[in-house]
CSV table of C-alpha atoms in Angstrom, one decimal:
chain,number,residue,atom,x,y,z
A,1,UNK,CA,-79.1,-71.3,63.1
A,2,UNK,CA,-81.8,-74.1,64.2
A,3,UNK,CA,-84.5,-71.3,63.1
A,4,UNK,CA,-83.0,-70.8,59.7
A,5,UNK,CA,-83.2,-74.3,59.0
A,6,UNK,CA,-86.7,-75.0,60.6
A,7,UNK,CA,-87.9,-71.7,58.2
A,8,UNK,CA,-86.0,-73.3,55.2
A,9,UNK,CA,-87.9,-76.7,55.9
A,10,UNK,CA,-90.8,-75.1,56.3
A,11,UNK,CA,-91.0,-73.2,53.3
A,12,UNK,CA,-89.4,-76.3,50.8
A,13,UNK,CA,-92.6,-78.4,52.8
A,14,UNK,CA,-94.9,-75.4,51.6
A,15,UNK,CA,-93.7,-76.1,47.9
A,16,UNK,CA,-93.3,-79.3,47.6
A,17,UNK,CA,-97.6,-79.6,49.0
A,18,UNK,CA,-98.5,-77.0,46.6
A,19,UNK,CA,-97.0,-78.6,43.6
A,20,UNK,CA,-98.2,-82.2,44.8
A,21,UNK,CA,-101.7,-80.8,44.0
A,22,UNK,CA,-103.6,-83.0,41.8
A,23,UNK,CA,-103.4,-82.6,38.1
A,24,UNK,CA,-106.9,-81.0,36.8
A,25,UNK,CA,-109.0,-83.1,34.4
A,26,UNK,CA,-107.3,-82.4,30.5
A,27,UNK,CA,-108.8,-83.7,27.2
A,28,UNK,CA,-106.3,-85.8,24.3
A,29,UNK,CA,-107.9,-86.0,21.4
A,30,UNK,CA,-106.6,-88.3,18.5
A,31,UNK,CA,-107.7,-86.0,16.3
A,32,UNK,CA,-109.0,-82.5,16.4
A,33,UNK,CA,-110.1,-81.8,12.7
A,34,UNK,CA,-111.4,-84.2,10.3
A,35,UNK,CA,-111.9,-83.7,6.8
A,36,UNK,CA,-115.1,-85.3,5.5
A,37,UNK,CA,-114.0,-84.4,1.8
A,38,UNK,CA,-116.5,-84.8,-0.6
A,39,UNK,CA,-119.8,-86.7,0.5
A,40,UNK,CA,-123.2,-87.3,-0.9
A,41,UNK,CA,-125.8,-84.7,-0.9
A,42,UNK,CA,-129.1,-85.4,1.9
A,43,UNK,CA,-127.1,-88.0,3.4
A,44,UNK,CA,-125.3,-87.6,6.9
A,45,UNK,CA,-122.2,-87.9,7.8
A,46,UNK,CA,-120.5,-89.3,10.8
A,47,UNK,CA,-117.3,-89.0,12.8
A,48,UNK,CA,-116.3,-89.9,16.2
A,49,UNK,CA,-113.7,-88.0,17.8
A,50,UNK,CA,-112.0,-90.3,20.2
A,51,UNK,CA,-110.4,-88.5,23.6
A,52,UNK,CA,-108.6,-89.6,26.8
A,53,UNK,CA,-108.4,-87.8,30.2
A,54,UNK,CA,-104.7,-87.4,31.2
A,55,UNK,CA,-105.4,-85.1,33.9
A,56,UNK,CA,-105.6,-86.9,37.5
A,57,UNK,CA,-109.4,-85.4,38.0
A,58,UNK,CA,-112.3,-87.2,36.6
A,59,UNK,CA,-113.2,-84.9,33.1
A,60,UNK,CA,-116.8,-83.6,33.0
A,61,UNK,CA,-118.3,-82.5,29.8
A,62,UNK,CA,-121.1,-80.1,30.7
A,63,UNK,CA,-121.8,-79.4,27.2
A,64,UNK,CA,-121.1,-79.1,23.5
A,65,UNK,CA,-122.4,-77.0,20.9
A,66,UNK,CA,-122.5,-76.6,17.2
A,67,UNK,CA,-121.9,-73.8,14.9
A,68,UNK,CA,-125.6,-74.9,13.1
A,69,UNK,CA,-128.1,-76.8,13.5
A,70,UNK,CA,-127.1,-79.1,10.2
A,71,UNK,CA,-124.4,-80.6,12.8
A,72,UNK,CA,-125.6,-82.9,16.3
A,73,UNK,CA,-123.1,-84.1,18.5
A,74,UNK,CA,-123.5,-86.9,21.1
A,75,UNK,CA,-120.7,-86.9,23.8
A,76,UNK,CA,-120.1,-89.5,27.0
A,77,UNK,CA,-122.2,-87.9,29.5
A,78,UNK,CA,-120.9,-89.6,32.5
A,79,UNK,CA,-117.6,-88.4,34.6
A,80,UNK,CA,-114.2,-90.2,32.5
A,81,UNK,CA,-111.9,-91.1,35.2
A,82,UNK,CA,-107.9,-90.5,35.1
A,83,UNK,CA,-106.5,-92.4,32.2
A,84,UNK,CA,-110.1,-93.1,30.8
A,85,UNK,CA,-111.9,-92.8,27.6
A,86,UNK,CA,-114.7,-91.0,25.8
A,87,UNK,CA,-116.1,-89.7,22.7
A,88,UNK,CA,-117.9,-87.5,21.0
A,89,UNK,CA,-119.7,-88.7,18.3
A,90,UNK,CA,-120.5,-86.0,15.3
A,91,UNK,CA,-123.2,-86.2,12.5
A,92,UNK,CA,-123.2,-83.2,10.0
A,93,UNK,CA,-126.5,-83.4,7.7
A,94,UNK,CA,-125.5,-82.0,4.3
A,95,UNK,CA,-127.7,-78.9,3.3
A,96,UNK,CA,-126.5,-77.5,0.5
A,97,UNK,CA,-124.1,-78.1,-2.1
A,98,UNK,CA,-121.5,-75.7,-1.0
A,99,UNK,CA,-117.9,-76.7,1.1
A,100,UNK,CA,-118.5,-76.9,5.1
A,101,UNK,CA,-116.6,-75.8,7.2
A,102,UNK,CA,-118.0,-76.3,11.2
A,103,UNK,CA,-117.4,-75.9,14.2
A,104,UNK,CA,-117.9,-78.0,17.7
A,105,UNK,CA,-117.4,-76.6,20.8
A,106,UNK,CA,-116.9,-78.7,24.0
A,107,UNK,CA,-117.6,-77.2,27.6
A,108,UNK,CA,-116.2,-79.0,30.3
A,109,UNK,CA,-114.6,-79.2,34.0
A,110,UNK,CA,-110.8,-79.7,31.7
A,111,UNK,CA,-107.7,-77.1,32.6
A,112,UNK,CA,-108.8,-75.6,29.4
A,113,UNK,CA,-112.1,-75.6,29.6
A,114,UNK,CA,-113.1,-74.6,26.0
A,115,UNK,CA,-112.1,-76.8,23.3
A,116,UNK,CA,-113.3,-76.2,19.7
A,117,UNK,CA,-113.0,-79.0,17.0
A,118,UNK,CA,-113.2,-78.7,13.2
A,119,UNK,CA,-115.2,-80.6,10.7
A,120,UNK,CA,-115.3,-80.1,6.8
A,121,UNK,CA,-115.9,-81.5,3.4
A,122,UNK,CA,-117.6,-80.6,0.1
A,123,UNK,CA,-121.2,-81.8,-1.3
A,124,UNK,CA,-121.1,-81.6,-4.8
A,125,UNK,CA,-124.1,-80.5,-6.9
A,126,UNK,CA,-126.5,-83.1,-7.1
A,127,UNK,CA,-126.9,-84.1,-11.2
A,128,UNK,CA,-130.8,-82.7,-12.5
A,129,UNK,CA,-132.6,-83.7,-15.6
């Protein structure tokens, strides 16, 4: 009987230390789309996409990429501790006069460590004479 409960204790101590594993790093955006709606041609456009780490691991962004060149993020390069901020600061540079619809994707040490978010808006033609 003292073996079955020294084996029982054993293996709730197991558990219990493998679920008492820290929390990997996680993103929480405030937003993860924003719509720009209509803006001026030849003059950029800028958003910040606010974030918090509610993972117990410091968050690491390793990188972030656009879906063109027309779009340039900045991003807080250093380590964001537990509870901590960042943000990732987007500035699409209007092209052409067609809707946009583009795409930011963020590369990082997170649980999931792809995140993709959205921007859009319209340029309306520019008036000729």
């Amino acid at each position: 009987m003292k073996k079955l409960i020294l084996l029982f204790t054993l293996i709730l101590g197991i558990s219990v230390a493998a679920n008492a594993q820290a929390k990997p790093a996680e993103f929480k955006f405030d937003k993860e789309t924003f719509d720009f709606g209509m803006i001026a041609a030849n003059k950029p456009a800028v958003v910040d996409f606010k974030f918090t780490n509610t993972g117990d691991e410091p968050l690491i962004i390793s990188k972030v990429e656009t879906s063109c060149g027309c779009t340039v993020p900045e991003y807080t390069q250093t380590p964001v501790k537990k509870g901590g901020s960042g943000i990732i600061k987007v500035t699409y540079n209007p092209t052409s006069t067609l809707p946009f619809n583009k795409s930011i994707t963020i590369l990082s040490n997170a649980k999931t460590t792809t995140k993709v978010l959205y921007i859009k808006g319209n340029v309306p033609p520019t008036a000729t004479k």
